[in-house]
Amino acid sequence: MASVNSNYLKLPGSYLFSTIGKRVREYGDAHPDADIIRLGIGDVTRPLVPSVIRALHDAVEEMGDAASFKGYAPDLGYPFLREVIAERDYRKRGCAVSPDEIFVSDGAKSDCANIQEIFGPDNVIAVCDPVYPVYTDSNVMAGRTGDYDPASQRFCGVIYMPCTEENGFVPDLPSEPADLIYLCFPNNPTGAVITKEQLQRFVDHARRTGAVILYDAAYEAYISEPDIPHSIYECEGADTCAIEFRSFSKTAGFTGLRLGFTVVPKALVVDGVALHDLWARRHGTKYNGAPYIVQRAGEAVYSDTGRKEIREQIAGYMENARIIREGLEKAGYTAYGGVNAPYIWMKTPDGMSSWDFFDLLLDKIRVVGTPGSGFGPHGEHFFRLTAFGSRENTVRAVERFGSLAYNG
Ligand code: PLP
């Protein structure tokens, strides 16, 4: 008789964004004329840039001609894409990442969720609190945690690294021995970044203890200030202890196209086994490659024109971020992030719970954001807004926040 993977039953409730979607739908049904502005879910709104569209068209033409038709892509990605990534994202920044250490995929979410498969079932994970939920949930599904404790809103057997106003949303080293340390900078949801010195401390710690760092750099393209590391491989020795995830989703608006990649350095050896070989084996067995046309579109992102176009697109989103941040501050709120990341992490007023604030905003000003507690208990009393809305909606949302503050 079949049985289910009972680890799935440890996961509480529904996925955060499903809960938000349901509440907004119910509100919309009850108030059909309500003009709701959605700054909640982290999805982009601007269209693909012209260079990407051109590359897609060209690749589609190739697929329609027997002479240039492509079937299955190479498991690990086409060399034309892996080479340009190695050159532009790594070698140009002084990181010695070679094309054959890059694994092209359909995005960072699946890679972040799947990477745990190559580690032992008894490995202990450390995650930030608040955190992008995929890191924890994928380990819960794999049976690497204990039960969920509703009182503490945490899973037993997981080490949580609090990210607070006091530490600038950059956690201290894990308080107990951890085998896998998940880090994400620029951070979702707090919008915080880590300095090279702070990141080097994590790298040194991992090398000392034999831990592996799983570094999610999905928002790297949003870094605007100098001296903020774009890759963990800017730190000395990171190639022996870190795996890095990247995504084209927020960099170039590929949320609907799907493309990302993971770097597993060949020097990263655990228990005498190169993790590169294990990830290659996993990829080869369970994944048949990102579509040719999408990989050509990804290549176009690195062309001179493509880079210029996506820089302008990102600058547009970051102008939204500035408008939100400064607007909130003017209205008397405390807001973080929004300088090197498309997320603004605002404090709820008067210690209000983040779900009460969600309901208040929906009811009074019809703006949707994401309650911070949905990302972990240290997200309580915070609220995440995204810079991915249209300019018009961003400006209107900020005006509404002003009226809310004024009216109490
Ligand atoms: N990592 C982080 C931190 C994210 O916030 C997201 C998307 O919101 C992802 C990964 C997913 O990226 P992708 O669209 O490439 O799967």
CSV table of N, CA and C in Angstrom, one decimal, residues 47-59 252 254 257 293 296-310:
chain,number,residue,atom,x,y,z
A,47,PRO,N,8.0,44.8,-19.5
A,47,PRO,CA,8.2,43.8,-20.5
A,47,PRO,C,9.7,43.5,-20.8
A,48,LEU,N,9.9,42.4,-21.4
A,48,LEU,CA,11.3,42.0,-21.8
A,48,LEU,C,11.9,43.1,-22.7
A,49,VAL,N,13.2,43.3,-22.5
A,49,VAL,CA,13.8,44.4,-23.3
A,49,VAL,C,14.0,44.0,-24.7
A,50,PRO,N,14.1,44.9,-25.7
A,50,PRO,CA,14.2,44.6,-27.1
A,50,PRO,C,15.2,43.6,-27.5
A,51,SER,N,16.4,43.7,-26.9
A,51,SER,CA,17.5,42.7,-27.3
A,51,SER,C,17.0,41.3,-27.0
A,52,VAL,N,16.3,41.1,-25.9
A,52,VAL,CA,15.9,39.7,-25.5
A,52,VAL,C,14.8,39.3,-26.5
A,53,ILE,N,13.9,40.2,-26.8
A,53,ILE,CA,12.8,39.8,-27.7
A,53,ILE,C,13.4,39.5,-29.1
A,54,ARG,N,14.4,40.2,-29.5
A,54,ARG,CA,15.1,39.9,-30.8
A,54,ARG,C,15.7,38.5,-30.8
A,55,ALA,N,16.4,38.2,-29.7
A,55,ALA,CA,17.1,36.9,-29.6
A,55,ALA,C,16.0,35.8,-29.6
A,56,LEU,N,14.9,36.0,-28.9
A,56,LEU,CA,13.8,35.0,-28.9
A,56,LEU,C,13.3,34.8,-30.3
A,57,HIS,N,13.0,35.8,-31.0
A,57,HIS,CA,12.5,35.7,-32.4
A,57,HIS,C,13.5,34.9,-33.3
A,58,ASP,N,14.8,35.3,-33.2
A,58,ASP,CA,15.8,34.7,-34.0
A,58,ASP,C,15.9,33.2,-33.6
A,59,ALA,N,15.8,32.9,-32.4
A,59,ALA,CA,15.9,31.5,-31.9
A,59,ALA,C,14.7,30.7,-32.4
A,252,ALA,N,16.4,40.5,-15.4
A,252,ALA,CA,16.0,40.8,-16.8
A,252,ALA,C,14.5,40.5,-17.1
A,254,PHE,N,12.7,37.8,-16.5
A,254,PHE,CA,12.5,36.4,-17.0
A,254,PHE,C,11.5,35.6,-16.1
A,257,LEU,N,9.7,33.6,-18.4
A,257,LEU,CA,10.5,32.8,-19.4
A,257,LEU,C,11.2,31.6,-18.7
A,293,ILE,N,15.7,28.4,-26.9
A,293,ILE,CA,15.3,29.8,-27.2
A,293,ILE,C,15.5,30.7,-25.9
A,296,ARG,N,19.2,31.4,-25.5
A,296,ARG,CA,19.6,32.5,-26.4
A,296,ARG,C,19.2,33.8,-25.9
A,297,ALA,N,18.0,33.9,-25.3
A,297,ALA,CA,17.5,35.1,-24.7
A,297,ALA,C,18.4,35.5,-23.5
A,298,GLY,N,18.8,34.6,-22.7
A,298,GLY,CA,19.7,34.8,-21.6
A,298,GLY,C,21.1,35.4,-22.1
A,299,GLU,N,21.5,34.8,-23.2
A,299,GLU,CA,22.8,35.3,-23.8
A,299,GLU,C,22.7,36.8,-24.2
A,300,ALA,N,21.5,37.2,-24.7
A,300,ALA,CA,21.3,38.5,-25.2
A,300,ALA,C,21.3,39.5,-24.0
A,301,VAL,N,21.0,39.1,-22.8
A,301,VAL,CA,21.1,39.9,-21.6
A,301,VAL,C,22.5,40.5,-21.4
A,302,TYR,N,23.5,39.7,-21.9
A,302,TYR,CA,24.9,40.0,-21.7
A,302,TYR,C,25.5,40.9,-22.8
A,303,SER,N,24.8,41.0,-23.9
A,303,SER,CA,25.3,41.8,-25.0
A,303,SER,C,25.4,43.3,-24.6
A,304,ASP,N,26.1,44.1,-25.3
A,304,ASP,CA,26.3,45.5,-24.9
A,304,ASP,C,24.9,46.2,-24.8
A,305,THR,N,24.1,46.0,-25.9
A,305,THR,CA,22.8,46.7,-25.9
A,305,THR,C,21.9,46.1,-24.8
A,306,GLY,N,22.0,44.7,-24.7
A,306,GLY,CA,21.1,44.1,-23.6
A,306,GLY,C,21.5,44.6,-22.3
A,307,ARG,N,22.7,44.7,-22.0
A,307,ARG,CA,23.1,45.2,-20.6
A,307,ARG,C,22.6,46.6,-20.4
A,308,LYS,N,22.7,47.4,-21.4
A,308,LYS,CA,22.3,48.8,-21.3
A,308,LYS,C,20.8,48.8,-21.0
A,309,GLU,N,20.1,48.0,-21.8
A,309,GLU,CA,18.6,48.0,-21.6
A,309,GLU,C,18.1,47.5,-20.3
A,310,ILE,N,18.8,46.4,-19.8
A,310,ILE,CA,18.3,45.9,-18.5
A,310,ILE,C,18.8,46.9,-17.3
